[in-house]
Amino acid sequence: MPKPQTRVLDASPADLARAADLLADGQLVAFPTETVYGLGADARNGAAVAAIYAAKGRPAFNPLIVHVEDAEAARRYVRWTDTATRLADAFWPGPLTLVLPLREGHGISPLVTAGLDTLAIRVPAHRAAQGLLRAFDGPLAAPSANPSGRISPTTAAHVLAGLEGRIAAVIDDGPCTVGVESTILAVDVDDAPRLLRAGGIAAEKIEALLGRSLAPAQPVATPSAPGQLASHYAPDAPVRLNATAAQPGEVLLGFGDMDCDLNLSPRADLSEAAANLFGHLHALDATGRPIAIAPIPERGLGRAINDRLRRAAAPRD
Ligand code: TXA
Ligand code: MG
């Protein structure tokens, strides 16, 4: 049987309207955000959300982030707080996800939250994501658009490499500028925010805004705090961290001024490194050789990069 085709759309109003129609019809559409490409479905449609889990081969206990066009839309689904207002004013639209209690009458499919009474929600800044949300006029559940356990996609080509024939369409609007997923912050308990995942907004910036420190994000072996599976973001090849030189047979992913096969940022800029991270891992993985990776400083976006690298290097099942 021939594979069903995945349509490649662009960010024109006509194509965004087509994508919105597919979503309204319960189909899956991958779209760019400033962090990574997301695999979108109508968050109110249980069958559509189930199709996300099926396309990704994702464990069903791992809940999804819901994307909305602005903070006003977010407030339809969650119980809002003053802290949420301060964070949203400062960082939305942008790579910050807030976890808040679900609100009465929210209408979100329980498959999105995997049965939790909280919802992870964010307002993406990318123009195509914004255009799609406005055309669709509803909440979109969207995990990263890769098969479960694989490297997140930062181009439409990455999406097609993993999911072609398994999703209705992908909107191609070029590479993602941030390159690591959003920072996830729980603001549901006692207004004491907890960092659930380091990401595209540096934790230091959030701490400066709130005037308090956040408990550091830690990889959790059992996903009680869901989604923190240790082995995630994995290339096929073995990964070795904190490498200063390649051993025989290895390819070396560098950082800063050094001899290597690919460099995340020759000028040691952490934002540039984040933007290059998944693309360079995809490229080195394609060589079929073990990947050695240079040390990355544990500050700012370096915390998100190191979190993803530790997962890439974690023991596999
Ligand atoms: O940048 C991003 O966040 C990308 C783009 C597409 O927006 N999305 C993304 O989604 O990374 P995903 O599904 O790959 O990651 C969702 C993370 C998981 O670690 C999940 O466990 C956590 O969010 N999460 C979702 N709902 C949660 C909740 N109610 N409580 C705690 N964690 C939650
Ligand atoms: Mg993901």
Coordinates of C-alpha atoms and ligand atoms in Angstrom, one line a residue:
M1 CA 0.0 0.0 0.0
P2 CA 1.4 3.5 -0.8
K3 CA 2.3 5.7 2.1
P4 CA -0.3 8.5 2.6
Q5 CA 1.2 11.8 1.6
T6 CA 2.3 14.5 4.0
R7 CA 1.6 17.9 2.4
V8 CA 4.3 20.6 2.7
L9 CA 2.6 24.0 3.3
D10 CA 4.1 27.4 3.7
A11 CA 3.3 30.3 6.1
S12 CA 1.1 32.2 3.5
P13 CA -2.5 33.1 4.7
A14 CA -3.9 30.6 2.2
D15 CA -1.7 27.7 3.4
L16 CA -2.3 28.6 7.1
A17 CA -6.1 28.5 6.4
R18 CA -5.6 25.0 4.8
A19 CA -3.7 23.9 7.8
A20 CA -6.4 25.2 10.1
D21 CA -9.0 23.3 8.1
L22 CA -7.0 20.0 8.5
L23 CA -6.7 20.6 12.2
A24 CA -10.5 21.3 12.5
D25 CA -11.0 18.0 10.7
G26 CA -9.1 16.2 13.4
Q27 CA -5.9 15.7 11.5
L28 CA -2.2 16.3 12.5
V29 CA -0.2 19.3 11.3
A30 CA 3.4 20.0 12.2
F31 CA 4.3 23.7 12.5
P32 CA 7.3 25.8 13.4
T33 CA 7.6 27.5 16.8
E34 CA 10.6 29.6 17.9
T35 CA 11.9 26.6 19.9
V36 CA 11.3 23.5 17.8
Y37 CA 8.7 22.2 15.3
G38 CA 5.5 21.1 17.1
L39 CA 3.1 18.3 16.1
G40 CA -0.3 20.0 16.4
A41 CA -3.8 18.7 17.0
D42 CA -7.0 20.2 18.3
A43 CA -6.6 19.9 22.1
R44 CA -10.3 19.5 22.5
N45 CA -10.6 16.5 20.2
G46 CA -9.6 13.2 21.9
A47 CA -9.3 11.3 18.7
A48 CA -7.0 13.9 17.2
V49 CA -4.8 13.9 20.4
A50 CA -4.7 10.1 20.4
A51 CA -3.4 10.4 16.8
I52 CA -0.4 12.5 18.2
Y53 CA 0.5 9.7 20.6
A54 CA 0.2 7.1 17.8
A55 CA 2.2 9.1 15.2
K56 CA 5.0 9.7 17.7
G57 CA 4.8 6.3 19.4
R58 CA 4.8 8.2 22.6
P59 CA 4.1 6.6 26.1
A60 CA 0.6 7.7 27.0
F61 CA 1.6 8.9 30.5
N62 CA 3.6 11.8 29.0
P63 CA 1.3 14.9 28.8
L64 CA 1.4 17.5 26.1
I65 CA 1.8 21.3 26.0
V66 CA -1.2 23.3 24.8
H67 CA -0.5 26.3 22.5
V68 CA -2.7 29.4 22.4
E69 CA -2.5 32.8 20.7
D70 CA -2.3 35.0 23.8
A71 CA -2.6 35.1 27.6
E72 CA -6.3 35.9 27.3
A73 CA -6.9 32.7 25.5
A74 CA -4.8 30.8 28.1
R75 CA -7.1 32.0 30.9
R76 CA -10.0 30.1 29.3
Y77 CA -8.4 26.9 30.2
V78 CA -6.4 27.4 33.5
R79 CA -6.9 29.1 36.9
W80 CA -4.8 32.2 36.6
T81 CA -2.6 33.7 39.3
D82 CA -0.8 37.0 39.8
T83 CA 2.5 35.2 39.3
A84 CA 1.3 33.9 36.0
T85 CA 0.4 37.5 34.9
R86 CA 3.9 38.7 35.7
L87 CA 5.5 35.8 33.9
A88 CA 3.2 36.2 30.9
D89 CA 3.7 39.9 30.7
A90 CA 7.5 39.4 30.7
F91 CA 7.9 36.3 28.5
W92 CA 4.9 35.8 26.3
P93 CA 4.8 35.3 23.5
G94 CA 8.0 33.3 23.8
P95 CA 9.7 30.0 25.0
L96 CA 8.1 29.7 28.4
T97 CA 5.5 27.1 29.4
L98 CA 3.4 27.6 32.5
V99 CA 1.8 24.7 34.4
L100 CA -1.4 25.8 36.1
P101 CA -4.5 24.1 37.5
L102 CA -7.2 23.3 34.9
R103 CA -10.2 25.5 35.1
E104 CA -13.9 24.3 35.3
G105 CA -15.4 23.8 31.9
H106 CA -12.0 23.9 30.2
G107 CA -13.0 21.4 27.4
I108 CA -9.4 20.1 27.0
S109 CA -9.2 16.4 26.2
P110 CA -8.0 14.4 29.3
L111 CA -5.6 12.7 26.9
V112 CA -3.7 16.0 26.7
T113 CA -3.0 16.1 30.4
A114 CA -2.7 12.3 30.8
G115 CA -5.4 12.7 33.5
L116 CA -3.5 15.4 35.6
D117 CA -5.6 18.3 37.0
T118 CA -3.0 20.8 35.7
L119 CA -2.3 22.0 32.2
A120 CA 1.0 23.0 30.6
I121 CA 0.3 26.0 28.3
R122 CA 2.3 28.5 26.2
V123 CA 2.0 31.3 23.7
P124 CA 4.6 30.8 20.9
A125 CA 6.2 33.8 19.3
H126 CA 6.8 32.4 15.9
R127 CA 4.9 34.1 13.1
A128 CA 3.7 30.9 11.5
A129 CA 2.6 29.5 14.9
Q130 CA 0.8 32.7 15.7
G131 CA -0.9 32.8 12.2
L132 CA -2.0 29.2 12.5
L133 CA -3.4 29.7 16.0
R134 CA -5.4 32.7 14.8
A135 CA -6.6 30.9 11.7
F136 CA -7.6 27.8 13.8
D137 CA -9.0 29.9 16.6
G138 CA -8.6 27.2 19.3
P139 CA -6.1 25.4 21.5
L140 CA -3.5 23.2 19.9
A141 CA -1.8 20.4 21.7
A142 CA 1.7 20.1 20.3
P143 CA 4.7 18.0 21.5
S144 CA 7.9 18.3 19.5
A145 CA 7.3 16.8 16.0
N146 CA 9.6 13.8 16.3
P147 CA 9.1 10.1 16.9
S148 CA 9.2 9.5 20.7
G149 CA 12.7 9.4 22.1
R150 CA 14.4 10.9 19.1
I151 CA 16.0 14.3 18.6
S152 CA 13.6 17.3 18.4
P153 CA 13.2 18.8 14.9
T154 CA 14.3 22.3 14.1
T155 CA 13.5 22.2 10.4
A156 CA 10.7 20.9 8.3
A157 CA 13.1 18.4 6.8
H158 CA 13.8 16.9 10.2
V159 CA 10.0 16.6 10.7
L160 CA 9.6 14.8 7.4
A161 CA 12.5 12.5 8.1
G162 CA 10.7 11.2 11.2
L163 CA 7.0 11.5 10.5
E164 CA 6.5 11.6 6.7
G165 CA 3.3 9.6 5.7
R166 CA 2.2 9.6 9.4
I167 CA 0.8 13.2 9.5
A168 CA -1.4 15.3 7.2
A169 CA 0.9 18.3 6.7
V170 CA 3.9 20.2 7.8
I171 CA 4.2 24.0 7.6
D172 CA 7.7 24.8 6.4
D173 CA 8.9 28.3 7.6
G174 CA 12.6 27.7 7.9
P175 CA 14.8 26.8 10.9
C176 CA 13.8 27.5 14.5
T177 CA 15.7 30.4 16.0
V178 CA 15.8 29.3 19.7
G179 CA 16.5 25.6 19.0
V180 CA 15.7 24.1 22.4
E181 CA 12.3 23.5 23.8
S182 CA 10.5 26.0 26.1
T183 CA 11.3 26.4 29.8
I184 CA 8.6 24.7 31.8
L185 CA 7.6 26.4 35.1
A186 CA 5.0 25.0 37.5
V187 CA 3.1 27.9 39.2
D188 CA 0.2 25.7 40.5
V189 CA 1.3 25.1 44.1
D190 CA 1.3 27.8 46.7
D191 CA 2.6 30.2 44.1
A192 CA 6.1 28.8 44.7
P193 CA 7.3 28.3 41.1
R194 CA 9.2 25.1 40.3
L195 CA 11.4 24.7 37.3
L196 CA 10.3 21.5 35.6
R197 CA 12.5 21.7 32.5
A198 CA 15.3 24.1 31.6
G199 CA 14.7 25.6 28.2
G200 CA 14.6 28.6 25.9
I201 CA 14.2 31.2 28.7
A202 CA 17.2 31.1 31.0
A203 CA 16.2 30.3 34.6
E204 CA 18.3 33.3 35.8
K205 CA 15.9 35.7 33.9
I206 CA 12.9 34.2 35.7
E207 CA 14.6 34.4 39.0
A208 CA 15.5 38.0 38.4
L209 CA 11.9 38.9 37.5
L210 CA 10.3 37.0 40.5
G211 CA 13.1 38.0 42.9
R212 CA 13.5 34.4 44.2
S213 CA 15.4 31.3 43.3
L214 CA 13.9 28.3 41.6
A215 CA 14.6 24.7 42.5
P216 CA 16.9 23.4 39.8
A217 CA 15.5 21.2 37.1
Q218 CA 16.5 17.6 37.7
P219 CA 16.1 14.6 35.4
V220 CA 13.7 12.3 37.2
A221 CA 13.9 8.6 36.6
T222 CA 10.2 7.9 37.3
P223 CA 8.0 10.4 35.6
S224 CA 5.8 11.3 38.5
A225 CA 6.4 14.8 37.3
P226 CA 5.6 13.5 33.9
G227 CA 7.7 13.6 30.8
Q228 CA 11.1 13.6 32.5
L229 CA 12.2 10.3 31.1
A230 CA 15.9 10.1 31.5
S231 CA 16.6 8.7 28.0
H232 CA 15.1 11.1 25.6
Y233 CA 16.4 13.2 22.7
A234 CA 18.5 10.3 21.7
P235 CA 20.5 10.0 18.5
D236 CA 21.1 6.4 17.2
A237 CA 24.8 6.6 17.9
P238 CA 26.3 6.4 21.4
V239 CA 27.0 9.8 22.9
R240 CA 30.0 10.8 25.1
L241 CA 29.9 14.1 27.1
N242 CA 32.6 16.5 28.2
A243 CA 35.0 15.4 25.5
T244 CA 38.0 17.6 24.8
A245 CA 39.1 15.5 21.8
A246 CA 37.7 12.8 19.5
Q247 CA 38.8 9.2 20.2
P248 CA 39.4 7.0 17.1
G249 CA 36.2 6.5 15.1
E250 CA 34.3 9.3 16.9
V251 CA 32.9 12.5 15.5
L252 CA 33.4 15.6 17.7
L253 CA 30.7 18.2 18.4
G254 CA 32.6 21.3 19.5
F255 CA 31.9 24.5 21.5
G256 CA 34.2 27.5 21.4
D257 CA 37.5 27.7 19.5
M258 CA 38.6 24.1 18.9
D259 CA 39.3 21.4 16.3
C260 CA 36.1 19.4 15.7
D261 CA 33.7 18.0 13.0
L262 CA 30.9 20.5 13.8
N263 CA 30.9 23.4 16.2
L264 CA 27.8 24.5 18.2
S265 CA 29.3 28.0 18.4
P266 CA 32.9 28.8 17.5
R267 CA 32.6 32.1 19.5
A268 CA 31.2 30.2 22.5
D269 CA 27.8 31.9 22.4
L270 CA 25.2 29.8 24.2
S271 CA 22.2 31.2 22.2
E272 CA 23.9 30.3 18.9
A273 CA 24.8 26.9 20.4
A274 CA 21.1 26.2 21.4
A275 CA 19.9 27.1 17.9
N276 CA 22.4 24.7 16.3
L277 CA 22.1 21.9 18.9
F278 CA 19.5 19.5 17.3
G279 CA 20.5 20.3 13.7
H280 CA 24.1 19.4 14.4
L281 CA 23.1 16.3 16.4
H282 CA 20.9 15.2 13.4
A283 CA 23.9 15.8 11.0
L284 CA 26.4 13.9 13.2
D285 CA 24.0 11.1 13.8
A286 CA 23.7 10.6 10.1
T287 CA 27.4 9.7 9.9
G288 CA 26.7 6.6 11.9
R289 CA 29.7 7.1 14.1
P290 CA 29.8 7.6 17.9
I291 CA 29.4 11.2 18.9
A292 CA 31.8 13.0 21.4
I293 CA 30.6 16.4 22.7
A294 CA 32.7 19.2 24.2
P295 CA 31.8 20.6 27.6
I296 CA 29.1 23.3 27.7
P297 CA 29.1 25.9 30.5
E298 CA 26.2 25.3 33.0
R299 CA 24.7 28.8 32.9
G300 CA 21.9 30.6 31.0
L301 CA 20.8 28.5 27.9
G302 CA 23.7 26.2 28.7
R303 CA 21.5 24.6 31.4
A304 CA 18.9 23.6 28.8
I305 CA 21.6 22.4 26.3
N306 CA 23.3 20.2 29.0
D307 CA 19.9 18.9 30.1
R308 CA 19.2 17.7 26.5
L309 CA 22.8 16.3 26.2
R310 CA 22.6 14.3 29.4
R311 CA 19.4 12.7 28.1
A312 CA 21.0 12.0 24.7
A313 CA 23.9 10.3 26.6
A314 CA 21.7 8.4 29.1
P315 CA 21.6 4.6 29.1
R316 CA 19.1 3.3 26.6
D317 CA 16.3 0.7 27.1
Ligands
TXA1 O1 9.2 24.3 23.1 C1 8.3 23.5 23.4 O2 7.9 23.4 24.5 C2 7.9 22.5 22.3 C3 7.2 23.3 21.2 C4 6.6 22.4 20.2 O3 6.2 24.1 21.8 N1 7.0 21.5 22.8 C5 7.4 20.5 23.6 O4 6.4 19.6 24.0 O5 8.6 20.4 24.0 P1 6.7 18.2 24.6 O6 5.4 17.5 24.6 O7 7.8 17.5 23.8 O8 7.1 18.4 26.0 C6 6.1 18.5 27.0 C7 6.7 18.5 28.4 C8 6.9 17.1 28.8 O9 8.1 16.9 29.5 C9 5.7 16.9 29.8 O10 5.8 16.0 30.7 C10 5.5 18.3 30.4 O11 5.8 19.1 29.3 N2 4.2 18.6 30.8 C11 3.1 18.6 30.1 N3 2.0 18.8 30.9 C12 2.4 18.9 32.2 C13 1.8 19.0 33.4 N4 0.5 19.2 33.5 N5 2.6 19.0 34.5 C14 3.9 18.8 34.4 N6 4.6 18.7 33.2 C15 3.8 18.7 32.1
MG2 MG 9.9 16.3 22.8

